[in-house]
Amino acid sequence: MMKVDLDQILNLAGDLVEDGARDRFRRFLLDSAMDSDSIRELATSALKVSDTQHHLALQDIVLSLGTPMGFNPGLSFGGHWKSLAGVVFLLELVAGDGPLDIAALVGRAEAAEKGVLQDEDGGAADEKDELSVLVLIVAQDSELLRVEEAIVGGDSGGLVRTISISALLVLSKIAKDYRLTHDDVLLLLLTSGPSVDPIIDLIARVISQCEAETPTLEEIAQILGPLGRGGESTPEGALSDLIDQSRYYAFGNRGYGRRYTQI
């Protein structure tokens, strides 16, 4: 994992309001996108500062998070993730308490699905591509409830999803640490509505509980107790013998193990 410092990177890139600086920053993210740990670190840093520079940086960081999860990021319609499965998520970053026009977002999705979505070279998408286009609103944690209520009141067609930035970072980490496939990620985003957060929170809590309850090798050895012929073996020695593939044990109701050599 590379060592990253967002402010140093932004100083090198320049003012992101300028197209040249924004392109430099995006190229850096594109080159680093598969290192999802570093991208998540950049996102965490961007959230700590509320100014235009860091807001624009966060937009591009969110866009780049799609790459390690199997999406092809693009800049059309303000930024999108495209799946090879034919699903496109138009991204909308909500940071602050500004007005939220769900009807306009739905209109963007409907227009994109009709073929207005531009490809990476600026041309119209292939008419043969059957796209299912939805909107994914990435909201700051403090804005999530407001966004959910706006979606419930303004999206009758079920085209809009929302996920908090913290849940998006958790999903990215789970996808890497537990080797989720792109289809796994897509399923989580498509079946959760209007908010993806509850299912991500549930998965994270289950993982945390399982990790807490998984015993260490030393704890397993203590549970097994003294094994071996005559019970002379220590727990650690017995465990070492147990995982030796050249032997196996038969256990009786007295907890006693007899060792046999495999034929």
Short mmCIF file of C-alpha atoms in Angstrom, two decimals:
data_model
loop_
_atom_site.label_atom_id
_atom_site.label_comp_id
_atom_site.label_asym_id
_atom_site.label_seq_id
_atom_site.Cartn_x
_atom_site.Cartn_y
_atom_site.Cartn_z
CA MET A 1 0.00 0.00 0.00
CA MET A 2 1.44 3.34 -1.03
CA LYS A 3 1.69 6.24 1.42
CA VAL A 4 -0.69 8.98 0.36
CA ASP A 5 -1.29 12.54 1.50
CA LEU A 6 -4.26 14.19 -0.18
CA ASP A 7 -3.15 17.77 0.39
CA GLN A 8 0.27 17.09 -1.13
CA ILE A 9 -1.39 15.47 -4.15
CA LEU A 10 -3.77 18.41 -4.54
CA ASN A 11 -0.88 20.87 -4.31
CA LEU A 12 0.84 19.04 -7.15
CA ALA A 13 -2.35 18.82 -9.22
CA GLY A 14 -3.36 22.46 -8.76
CA ASP A 15 -6.77 24.10 -8.43
CA LEU A 16 -9.32 21.44 -9.42
CA VAL A 17 -11.67 24.12 -10.74
CA GLU A 18 -9.26 24.33 -13.69
CA ASP A 19 -9.66 21.58 -16.28
CA GLY A 20 -5.94 20.83 -16.52
CA ALA A 21 -5.57 20.33 -12.78
CA ARG A 22 -8.71 18.19 -12.66
CA ASP A 23 -7.37 15.99 -15.46
CA ARG A 24 -4.04 15.54 -13.65
CA PHE A 25 -5.82 14.52 -10.46
CA ARG A 26 -8.08 12.10 -12.32
CA ARG A 27 -5.11 10.51 -14.08
CA PHE A 28 -3.42 10.01 -10.72
CA LEU A 29 -6.55 8.32 -9.36
CA LEU A 30 -6.86 6.18 -12.48
CA ASP A 31 -3.28 4.95 -12.05
CA SER A 32 -3.90 4.25 -8.35
CA ALA A 33 -7.47 2.96 -8.53
CA MET A 34 -6.71 -0.71 -7.91
CA ASP A 35 -5.03 0.20 -4.61
CA SER A 36 -8.40 0.57 -2.91
CA ASP A 37 -6.84 1.00 0.55
CA SER A 38 -5.12 4.18 -0.60
CA ILE A 39 -8.23 5.46 -2.37
CA ARG A 40 -10.25 4.96 0.81
CA GLU A 41 -7.58 6.86 2.74
CA LEU A 42 -7.87 9.74 0.28
CA ALA A 43 -11.65 9.76 0.67
CA THR A 44 -11.37 9.93 4.45
CA SER A 45 -8.99 12.88 4.15
CA ALA A 46 -11.26 14.70 1.68
CA LEU A 47 -14.20 14.43 4.08
CA LYS A 48 -12.32 16.36 6.76
CA VAL A 49 -12.25 19.64 4.82
CA SER A 50 -15.35 21.49 3.60
CA ASP A 51 -14.21 23.55 0.64
CA THR A 52 -14.59 23.42 -3.13
CA GLN A 53 -11.17 21.84 -3.70
CA HIS A 54 -11.84 18.89 -1.40
CA HIS A 55 -15.44 18.49 -2.61
CA LEU A 56 -14.26 18.17 -6.22
CA ALA A 57 -11.53 15.79 -5.08
CA LEU A 58 -14.12 13.66 -3.28
CA GLN A 59 -16.26 13.49 -6.44
CA ASP A 60 -13.34 12.05 -8.40
CA ILE A 61 -12.31 9.73 -5.56
CA VAL A 62 -15.83 8.28 -5.39
CA LEU A 63 -15.75 7.80 -9.16
CA SER A 64 -12.44 5.92 -8.93
CA LEU A 65 -13.74 3.60 -6.19
CA GLY A 66 -15.80 1.87 -8.86
CA THR A 67 -12.69 0.41 -10.52
CA PRO A 68 -11.63 -2.09 -7.81
CA MET A 69 -15.28 -3.18 -7.54
CA GLY A 70 -15.39 -4.10 -11.22
CA PHE A 71 -17.05 -1.03 -12.76
CA ASN A 72 -15.75 1.06 -15.64
CA PRO A 73 -15.88 4.70 -14.47
CA GLY A 74 -16.82 7.39 -16.97
CA LEU A 75 -17.43 11.14 -16.94
CA SER A 76 -20.76 11.31 -18.81
CA PHE A 77 -23.70 12.83 -16.95
CA GLY A 78 -21.44 14.10 -14.18
CA GLY A 79 -19.78 10.72 -13.62
CA HIS A 80 -20.96 7.14 -13.82
CA TRP A 81 -20.06 3.53 -13.13
CA LYS A 82 -20.74 1.11 -15.97
CA SER A 83 -20.95 -2.63 -15.47
CA LEU A 84 -20.28 -5.21 -18.16
CA ALA A 85 -23.62 -6.67 -17.06
CA GLY A 86 -25.31 -3.69 -18.73
CA VAL A 87 -26.06 -1.69 -15.60
CA VAL A 88 -25.02 1.95 -15.31
CA PHE A 89 -25.07 3.97 -12.10
CA LEU A 90 -25.11 7.74 -12.58
CA LEU A 91 -23.28 9.15 -9.57
CA GLU A 92 -24.47 12.15 -7.58
CA LEU A 93 -22.45 13.33 -4.60
CA VAL A 94 -24.48 15.10 -1.92
CA ALA A 95 -22.44 17.05 0.61
CA GLY A 96 -24.26 19.75 2.51
CA ASP A 97 -27.90 20.69 2.87
CA GLY A 98 -28.47 22.05 -0.63
CA PRO A 99 -31.67 21.31 -2.58
CA LEU A 100 -32.06 17.78 -3.93
CA ASP A 101 -34.02 17.44 -7.19
CA ILE A 102 -34.94 13.76 -7.44
CA ALA A 103 -37.11 14.37 -10.51
CA ALA A 104 -34.13 15.83 -12.38
CA LEU A 105 -31.97 12.84 -11.41
CA VAL A 106 -34.66 10.45 -12.65
CA GLY A 107 -34.78 12.43 -15.89
CA ARG A 108 -31.02 12.00 -16.29
CA ALA A 109 -31.37 8.25 -15.85
CA GLU A 110 -34.22 8.01 -18.35
CA ALA A 111 -32.33 10.11 -20.90
CA ALA A 112 -29.22 7.98 -20.50
CA GLU A 113 -31.20 4.78 -20.94
CA LYS A 114 -32.59 6.09 -24.22
CA GLY A 115 -29.08 6.26 -25.64
CA VAL A 116 -27.99 9.78 -24.79
CA LEU A 117 -25.24 8.47 -22.51
CA GLN A 118 -21.88 9.24 -24.08
CA ASP A 119 -19.14 6.66 -24.39
CA GLU A 120 -15.56 7.28 -23.29
CA ASP A 121 -14.65 8.83 -26.67
CA GLY A 122 -17.50 11.32 -26.52
CA GLY A 123 -19.74 9.50 -29.00
CA ALA A 124 -23.22 8.17 -28.39
CA ALA A 125 -23.48 4.78 -26.78
CA ASP A 126 -23.96 1.83 -29.10
CA GLU A 127 -27.66 1.35 -29.76
CA LYS A 128 -27.12 -2.40 -29.46
CA ASP A 129 -26.08 -1.96 -25.83
CA GLU A 130 -29.09 -2.62 -23.65
CA LEU A 131 -28.45 -0.48 -20.61
CA SER A 132 -30.31 -0.37 -17.34
CA VAL A 133 -29.56 3.05 -15.90
CA LEU A 134 -30.04 4.00 -12.27
CA VAL A 135 -28.89 6.86 -10.07
CA LEU A 136 -26.65 6.25 -7.06
CA ILE A 137 -26.62 9.19 -4.67
CA VAL A 138 -23.49 9.12 -2.51
CA ALA A 139 -24.34 11.14 0.58
CA GLN A 140 -22.46 12.32 3.59
CA ASP A 141 -23.60 10.38 6.64
CA SER A 142 -25.39 13.40 8.11
CA GLU A 143 -27.44 13.82 4.92
CA LEU A 144 -28.49 10.20 4.42
CA LEU A 145 -31.90 10.41 6.11
CA ARG A 146 -32.82 13.54 4.14
CA VAL A 147 -31.79 11.85 0.90
CA GLU A 148 -33.78 8.70 1.73
CA GLU A 149 -36.92 10.75 2.40
CA ALA A 150 -36.46 12.66 -0.85
CA ILE A 151 -36.13 9.41 -2.81
CA VAL A 152 -39.24 7.90 -1.22
CA GLY A 153 -41.21 11.02 -2.09
CA GLY A 154 -39.87 11.58 -5.61
CA ASP A 155 -38.85 8.27 -7.19
CA SER A 156 -41.92 6.22 -8.02
CA GLY A 157 -40.06 4.12 -10.58
CA GLY A 158 -37.34 2.80 -8.27
CA LEU A 159 -34.50 4.27 -10.32
CA VAL A 160 -32.63 5.94 -7.46
CA ARG A 161 -30.47 4.39 -4.75
CA THR A 162 -28.41 6.05 -2.06
CA ILE A 163 -25.39 5.01 -0.05
CA SER A 164 -23.50 6.96 2.59
CA ILE A 165 -19.83 7.64 1.98
CA SER A 166 -18.90 5.60 5.05
CA ALA A 167 -20.94 2.61 3.80
CA LEU A 168 -19.34 2.92 0.36
CA LEU A 169 -15.90 2.77 1.95
CA VAL A 170 -16.95 -0.27 4.00
CA LEU A 171 -18.31 -1.98 0.87
CA SER A 172 -15.04 -1.31 -0.93
CA LYS A 173 -13.04 -2.79 1.95
CA ILE A 174 -15.29 -5.87 2.23
CA ALA A 175 -15.05 -6.40 -1.53
CA LYS A 176 -11.25 -6.45 -1.29
CA ASP A 177 -10.77 -8.33 1.99
CA TYR A 178 -13.36 -11.03 1.27
CA ARG A 179 -12.90 -11.18 -2.50
CA LEU A 180 -16.42 -10.25 -3.49
CA THR A 181 -17.02 -10.59 -7.20
CA HIS A 182 -18.36 -7.73 -9.27
CA ASP A 183 -21.69 -9.56 -9.45
CA ASP A 184 -21.78 -9.69 -5.64
CA VAL A 185 -21.30 -5.92 -5.42
CA LEU A 186 -23.87 -5.34 -8.15
CA LEU A 187 -26.41 -7.51 -6.35
CA LEU A 188 -25.99 -5.51 -3.14
CA LEU A 189 -26.51 -2.21 -4.95
CA LEU A 190 -29.49 -3.40 -6.98
CA THR A 191 -31.48 -5.25 -4.33
CA SER A 192 -31.22 -2.58 -1.65
CA GLY A 193 -33.54 0.35 -1.86
CA PRO A 194 -33.76 3.16 -1.46
CA SER A 195 -30.71 2.98 0.85
CA VAL A 196 -27.89 0.45 0.54
CA ASP A 197 -26.62 1.25 4.04
CA PRO A 198 -28.73 -1.24 6.06
CA ILE A 199 -27.48 -4.30 4.16
CA ILE A 200 -23.86 -3.08 4.26
CA ASP A 201 -24.17 -2.42 7.99
CA LEU A 202 -25.62 -5.90 8.54
CA ILE A 203 -22.81 -7.59 6.61
CA ALA A 204 -20.18 -5.56 8.46
CA ARG A 205 -21.66 -6.50 11.85
CA VAL A 206 -21.81 -10.20 10.95
CA ILE A 207 -18.18 -10.11 9.81
CA SER A 208 -17.12 -8.31 12.99
CA GLN A 209 -18.94 -10.83 15.19
CA CYS A 210 -17.49 -13.81 13.32
CA GLU A 211 -13.98 -12.40 13.61
CA ALA A 212 -14.47 -11.81 17.34
CA GLU A 213 -15.76 -15.35 17.89
CA THR A 214 -13.13 -17.15 15.81
CA PRO A 215 -10.67 -18.75 18.26
CA THR A 216 -6.93 -18.48 17.83
CA LEU A 217 -4.76 -21.58 17.43
CA GLU A 218 -3.73 -21.27 21.07
CA GLU A 219 -7.38 -21.16 22.17
CA ILE A 220 -8.17 -24.22 20.03
CA ALA A 221 -5.27 -26.06 21.65
CA GLN A 222 -6.57 -25.26 25.12
CA ILE A 223 -10.05 -26.48 24.16
CA LEU A 224 -8.63 -29.77 22.90
CA GLY A 225 -6.80 -30.35 26.16
CA PRO A 226 -4.03 -32.95 26.68
CA LEU A 227 -4.11 -35.49 23.87
CA GLY A 228 -1.90 -38.23 22.62
CA ARG A 229 -1.07 -41.67 23.88
CA GLY A 230 -1.44 -41.69 27.65
CA GLY A 231 -2.42 -38.02 27.61
CA GLU A 232 1.22 -36.97 27.80
CA SER A 233 1.05 -34.49 24.93
CA THR A 234 0.66 -30.78 25.61
CA PRO A 235 -2.26 -28.96 23.92
CA GLU A 236 0.14 -27.23 21.54
CA GLY A 237 1.88 -30.49 20.68
CA ALA A 238 -1.42 -32.27 20.16
CA LEU A 239 -2.61 -29.51 17.83
CA SER A 240 0.62 -29.77 15.88
CA ASP A 241 0.05 -33.50 15.47
CA LEU A 242 -3.57 -32.93 14.47
CA ILE A 243 -2.64 -30.73 11.55
CA ASP A 244 0.11 -33.13 10.46
CA GLN A 245 -1.39 -34.66 7.32
CA SER A 246 0.51 -37.92 7.83
CA ARG A 247 -1.63 -38.83 10.87
CA TYR A 248 -5.21 -38.78 12.02
CA TYR A 249 -6.96 -39.14 15.35
CA ALA A 250 -10.00 -41.01 16.59
CA PHE A 251 -11.77 -39.37 19.52
CA GLY A 252 -13.83 -41.14 22.16
CA ASN A 253 -16.09 -39.88 24.91
CA ARG A 254 -13.09 -39.52 27.22
CA GLY A 255 -11.44 -36.99 24.95
CA TYR A 256 -8.61 -39.45 24.26
CA GLY A 257 -6.97 -39.63 20.85
CA ARG A 258 -5.15 -42.59 19.36
CA ARG A 259 -2.70 -41.84 16.62
CA TYR A 260 -2.53 -43.94 13.49
CA THR A 261 -0.25 -43.64 10.51
CA GLN A 262 -2.07 -43.34 7.21
CA ILE A 263 -1.56 -46.19 4.77
#
